[in-house]
Amino acid sequence: MGIGTGIFLFVVGAIVAFAISLTVPGVDLHLIGYLLMGAGVVVFLISIIMVSRKRSTVSTTRTAVDPTGNEKITSQETRGDVV
């Protein structure tokens, strides 16, 4: 959802900055367009970073010897936060 929001903000900002030739007293539409484009880029980059962090996988293997029965105990843990 964040990636789409970032792209949407960027596109709306580009339209406001470059395609609208409306003059509003006291409002600089070009500046608003550039701010929206900047916000879109920031949201897009943060979303990409968050998605790449969620796809990390941790795998742990432990081997130990039971002190009472001299049995070998092996445990394996796998965690994967795949979206």
XYZ file of N, CA, C and O in Angstrom:
332
model
N 0.819 -1.183 0.000
C 0.000 0.000 0.000
C 0.869 1.255 0.000
O 0.534 2.234 -0.639
N 1.969 1.239 0.698
C 2.841 2.402 0.760
C 3.512 2.713 -0.557
O 3.725 3.878 -0.896
N 3.839 1.672 -1.321
C 4.472 1.885 -2.625
C 3.491 2.596 -3.549
O 3.848 3.562 -4.231
N 2.254 2.143 -3.562
C 1.230 2.782 -4.390
C 0.949 4.208 -3.955
O 0.732 5.094 -4.787
N 0.950 4.452 -2.653
C 0.731 5.802 -2.138
C 1.860 6.726 -2.566
O 1.621 7.877 -2.950
N 3.083 6.238 -2.508
C 4.225 7.047 -2.938
C 4.148 7.397 -4.414
O 4.396 8.548 -4.806
N 3.792 6.428 -5.233
C 3.661 6.686 -6.667
C 2.519 7.664 -6.917
O 2.643 8.586 -7.738
N 1.402 7.483 -6.207
C 0.263 8.382 -6.368
C 0.633 9.821 -6.011
O 0.314 10.762 -6.749
N 1.310 10.012 -4.877
C 1.728 11.360 -4.480
C 2.661 11.982 -5.511
O 2.562 13.173 -5.825
N 3.573 11.176 -6.038
C 4.509 11.693 -7.033
C 3.777 12.134 -8.297
O 4.045 13.207 -8.841
N 2.831 11.316 -8.757
C 2.095 11.642 -9.989
C 1.229 12.883 -9.784
O 1.201 13.777 -10.640
N 0.530 12.952 -8.652
C -0.299 14.130 -8.388
C 0.582 15.379 -8.283
O 0.233 16.444 -8.813
N 1.728 15.257 -7.640
C 2.645 16.389 -7.546
C 3.158 16.824 -8.901
O 3.269 18.026 -9.183
N 3.462 15.871 -9.778
C 3.926 16.220 -11.125
C 2.823 16.914 -11.913
O 3.087 17.873 -12.654
N 1.596 16.458 -11.759
C 0.478 17.112 -12.450
C 0.298 18.534 -11.938
O 0.134 19.477 -12.729
N 0.346 18.705 -10.625
C 0.172 20.046 -10.055
C 1.328 20.954 -10.457
O 1.131 22.131 -10.778
N 2.540 20.433 -10.480
C 3.708 21.262 -10.766
C 3.843 21.608 -12.245
O 4.231 22.728 -12.589
N 3.508 20.668 -13.124
C 3.815 20.884 -14.537
C 2.602 21.053 -15.447
O 2.710 21.669 -16.506
N 1.454 20.526 -15.084
C 0.331 20.513 -16.015
C -0.741 21.550 -15.704
O -1.542 21.875 -16.563
N -0.779 22.061 -14.508
C -1.812 23.026 -14.148
C -1.248 24.428 -14.285
O -0.211 24.766 -13.720
N -1.945 25.236 -15.060
C -1.506 26.621 -15.247
C -2.487 27.585 -14.593
O -2.745 28.672 -15.082
N -3.038 27.182 -13.475
C -3.989 27.982 -12.726
C -3.231 28.897 -11.768
O -2.225 28.500 -11.177
N -3.709 30.108 -11.621
C -3.086 31.047 -10.693
C -4.023 31.267 -9.518
O -5.156 31.710 -9.684
N -3.536 30.934 -8.328
C -4.301 31.127 -7.105
C -3.556 32.175 -6.278
O -2.368 32.008 -6.000
N -4.244 33.262 -5.899
C -3.549 34.303 -5.127
C -3.058 33.772 -3.770
O -3.808 33.150 -3.027
N -1.791 33.981 -3.495
C -1.213 33.576 -2.217
C -0.766 32.134 -2.159
O -0.284 31.684 -1.133
N -0.939 31.368 -3.242
C -0.563 29.957 -3.256
C 0.336 29.697 -4.461
O -0.005 30.051 -5.587
N 1.479 29.104 -4.203
C 2.391 28.729 -5.286
C 2.172 27.254 -5.614
O 2.638 26.367 -4.896
N 1.417 26.986 -6.686
C 1.093 25.607 -7.041
C 2.323 24.814 -7.470
O 2.370 23.601 -7.278
N 3.305 25.491 -8.043
C 4.537 24.785 -8.429
C 5.253 24.239 -7.194
O 5.715 23.096 -7.184
N 5.315 25.042 -6.134
C 5.945 24.600 -4.898
C 5.167 23.445 -4.265
O 5.759 22.462 -3.807
N 3.849 23.534 -4.263
C 3.025 22.447 -3.720
C 3.254 21.168 -4.519
O 3.367 20.077 -3.960
N 3.352 21.286 -5.832
C 3.620 20.119 -6.672
C 4.964 19.492 -6.357
O 5.080 18.267 -6.236
N 5.976 20.326 -6.195
C 7.302 19.797 -5.858
C 7.313 19.143 -4.479
O 7.964 18.114 -4.271
N 6.580 19.727 -3.532
C 6.500 19.127 -2.193
C 5.799 17.771 -2.251
O 6.222 16.816 -1.587
N 4.722 17.674 -3.027
C 4.034 16.393 -3.174
C 4.938 15.355 -3.842
O 4.943 14.182 -3.456
N 5.699 15.780 -4.840
C 6.620 14.848 -5.495
C 7.690 14.370 -4.520
O 8.029 13.179 -4.483
N 8.226 15.273 -3.706
C 9.221 14.889 -2.706
C 8.647 13.939 -1.670
O 9.285 12.953 -1.289
N 7.426 14.214 -1.218
C 6.785 13.331 -0.252
C 6.542 11.958 -0.863
O 6.699 10.931 -0.196
N 6.177 11.918 -2.139
C 5.973 10.638 -2.822
C 7.245 9.822 -2.887
O 7.223 8.608 -2.662
N 8.351 10.470 -3.184
C 9.630 9.761 -3.242
C 10.004 9.220 -1.864
O 10.442 8.065 -1.731
N 9.807 10.023 -0.817
C 10.149 9.583 0.540
C 9.282 8.392 0.959
O 9.790 7.391 1.483
N 7.971 8.470 0.696
C 7.071 7.369 1.056
C 7.440 6.111 0.278
O 7.452 4.997 0.823
N 7.761 6.263 -0.995
C 8.146 5.125 -1.828
C 9.408 4.453 -1.289
O 9.470 3.224 -1.149
N 10.426 5.241 -0.961
C 11.683 4.672 -0.458
C 11.499 3.996 0.904
O 12.037 2.911 1.135
N 10.728 4.617 1.787
C 10.478 3.998 3.090
C 9.726 2.682 2.915
O 10.016 1.697 3.594
N 8.777 2.641 1.999
C 8.019 1.409 1.759
C 8.916 0.307 1.212
O 8.790 -0.854 1.616
N 9.810 0.646 0.305
C 10.747 -0.347 -0.246
C 11.640 -0.885 0.869
O 11.886 -2.097 0.951
N 12.125 -0.023 1.740
C 12.977 -0.467 2.845
C 12.205 -1.381 3.790
O 12.711 -2.427 4.221
N 10.970 -1.027 4.102
C 10.167 -1.851 5.012
C 9.841 -3.208 4.393
O 9.850 -4.224 5.092
N 9.567 -3.258 3.111
C 9.273 -4.533 2.452
C 10.510 -5.418 2.427
O 10.434 -6.624 2.671
N 11.672 -4.825 2.173
C 12.890 -5.638 2.118
C 13.270 -6.154 3.505
O 13.854 -7.227 3.626
N 12.946 -5.423 4.555
C 13.234 -5.894 5.911
C 12.317 -7.043 6.308
O 12.711 -7.937 7.032
N 11.083 -7.051 5.836
C 10.144 -8.103 6.190
C 10.488 -9.425 5.538
O 10.072 -10.462 5.993
N 11.233 -9.411 4.477
C 11.553 -10.631 3.762
C 12.814 -11.317 4.275
O 13.299 -12.249 3.672
N 13.346 -10.877 5.377
C 14.537 -11.519 5.928
C 14.156 -12.835 6.601
O 13.072 -12.991 7.135
N 15.057 -13.775 6.566
C 14.826 -15.094 7.147
C 15.957 -15.403 8.123
O 17.123 -15.192 7.808
N 15.599 -15.908 9.284
C 16.577 -16.298 10.293
C 16.475 -17.799 10.486
O 15.405 -18.343 10.717
N 17.594 -18.481 10.372
C 17.617 -19.929 10.565
C 18.683 -20.258 11.599
O 19.835 -19.854 11.463
N 18.294 -20.980 12.641
C 19.212 -21.316 13.729
C 19.188 -22.819 13.952
O 18.126 -23.418 14.041
N 20.355 -23.429 14.032
C 20.465 -24.854 14.340
C 21.319 -25.002 15.584
O 22.425 -24.468 15.652
N 20.801 -25.737 16.568
C 21.533 -25.950 17.815
C 21.705 -27.440 18.042
O 20.789 -28.220 17.857
N 22.883 -27.812 18.469
C 23.162 -29.203 18.810
C 23.702 -29.233 20.233
O 24.617 -28.495 20.574
N 23.124 -30.100 21.049
C 23.554 -30.203 22.444
C 23.496 -31.661 22.873
O 22.855 -32.487 22.243
N 24.180 -31.964 23.936
C 24.181 -33.313 24.505
C 23.421 -33.267 25.819
O 23.690 -32.427 26.670
N 22.452 -34.185 25.959
C 21.664 -34.262 27.186
C 22.565 -34.742 28.323
O 23.192 -35.786 28.228
N 22.662 -33.981 29.415
C 23.583 -34.355 30.500
C 23.176 -35.628 31.236
O 24.015 -36.300 31.805
N 21.935 -36.010 31.203
C 21.522 -37.191 31.962
C 21.590 -38.467 31.146
O 21.998 -39.508 31.648
N 21.216 -38.419 29.916
C 21.135 -39.650 29.138
C 22.141 -39.733 28.009
O 22.118 -40.680 27.231
N 23.041 -38.801 27.906
C 24.029 -38.766 26.839
C 23.397 -38.871 25.443
O 23.924 -39.515 24.572
N 22.250 -38.274 25.309
C 21.598 -38.253 24.008
C 21.903 -36.937 23.313
O 22.034 -35.900 23.940
N 22.019 -37.009 22.020
C 22.271 -35.816 21.218
C 20.923 -35.181 20.872
O 20.042 -35.834 20.332
N 20.776 -33.905 21.211
C 19.539 -33.180 20.955
C 19.824 -32.132 19.878
O 20.732 -31.323 20.013
N 19.049 -32.154 18.820
C 19.190 -31.177 17.745
C 17.865 -30.449 17.581
O 16.824 -31.073 17.438
N 17.918 -29.147 17.635
C 16.712 -28.347 17.409
C 16.988 -27.352 16.291
O 18.088 -26.830 16.179
N 15.965 -27.106 15.486
C 16.112 -26.188 14.365
C 14.957 -25.197 14.406
O 13.802 -25.574 14.591
N 15.283 -23.934 14.250
C 14.285 -22.871 14.279
C 14.409 -22.074 12.990
O 15.487 -21.636 12.617
N 13.295 -21.870 12.314
C 13.289 -21.091 11.082
C 12.179 -20.048 11.198
O 11.044 -20.389 11.481
N 12.541 -18.813 11.011
C 11.561 -17.733 11.026
C 11.649 -16.978 9.711
O 12.724 -16.574 9.288
N 10.552 -16.809 9.074
C 10.518 -16.041 7.830
C 9.277 -15.202 7.781
O 8.174 -15.712 7.891
N 9.455 -13.913 7.687
C 8.320 -12.987 7.621
C 8.091 -12.610 6.163
O 8.427 -11.524 5.723
N 7.535 -13.518 5.418
C 7.281 -13.266 4.010
C 5.896 -12.658 3.886
O 4.938 -13.161 4.442
N 5.825 -11.578 3.153
C 4.550 -10.876 2.982
C 3.654 -11.658 2.062
O 3.992 -12.182 1.079
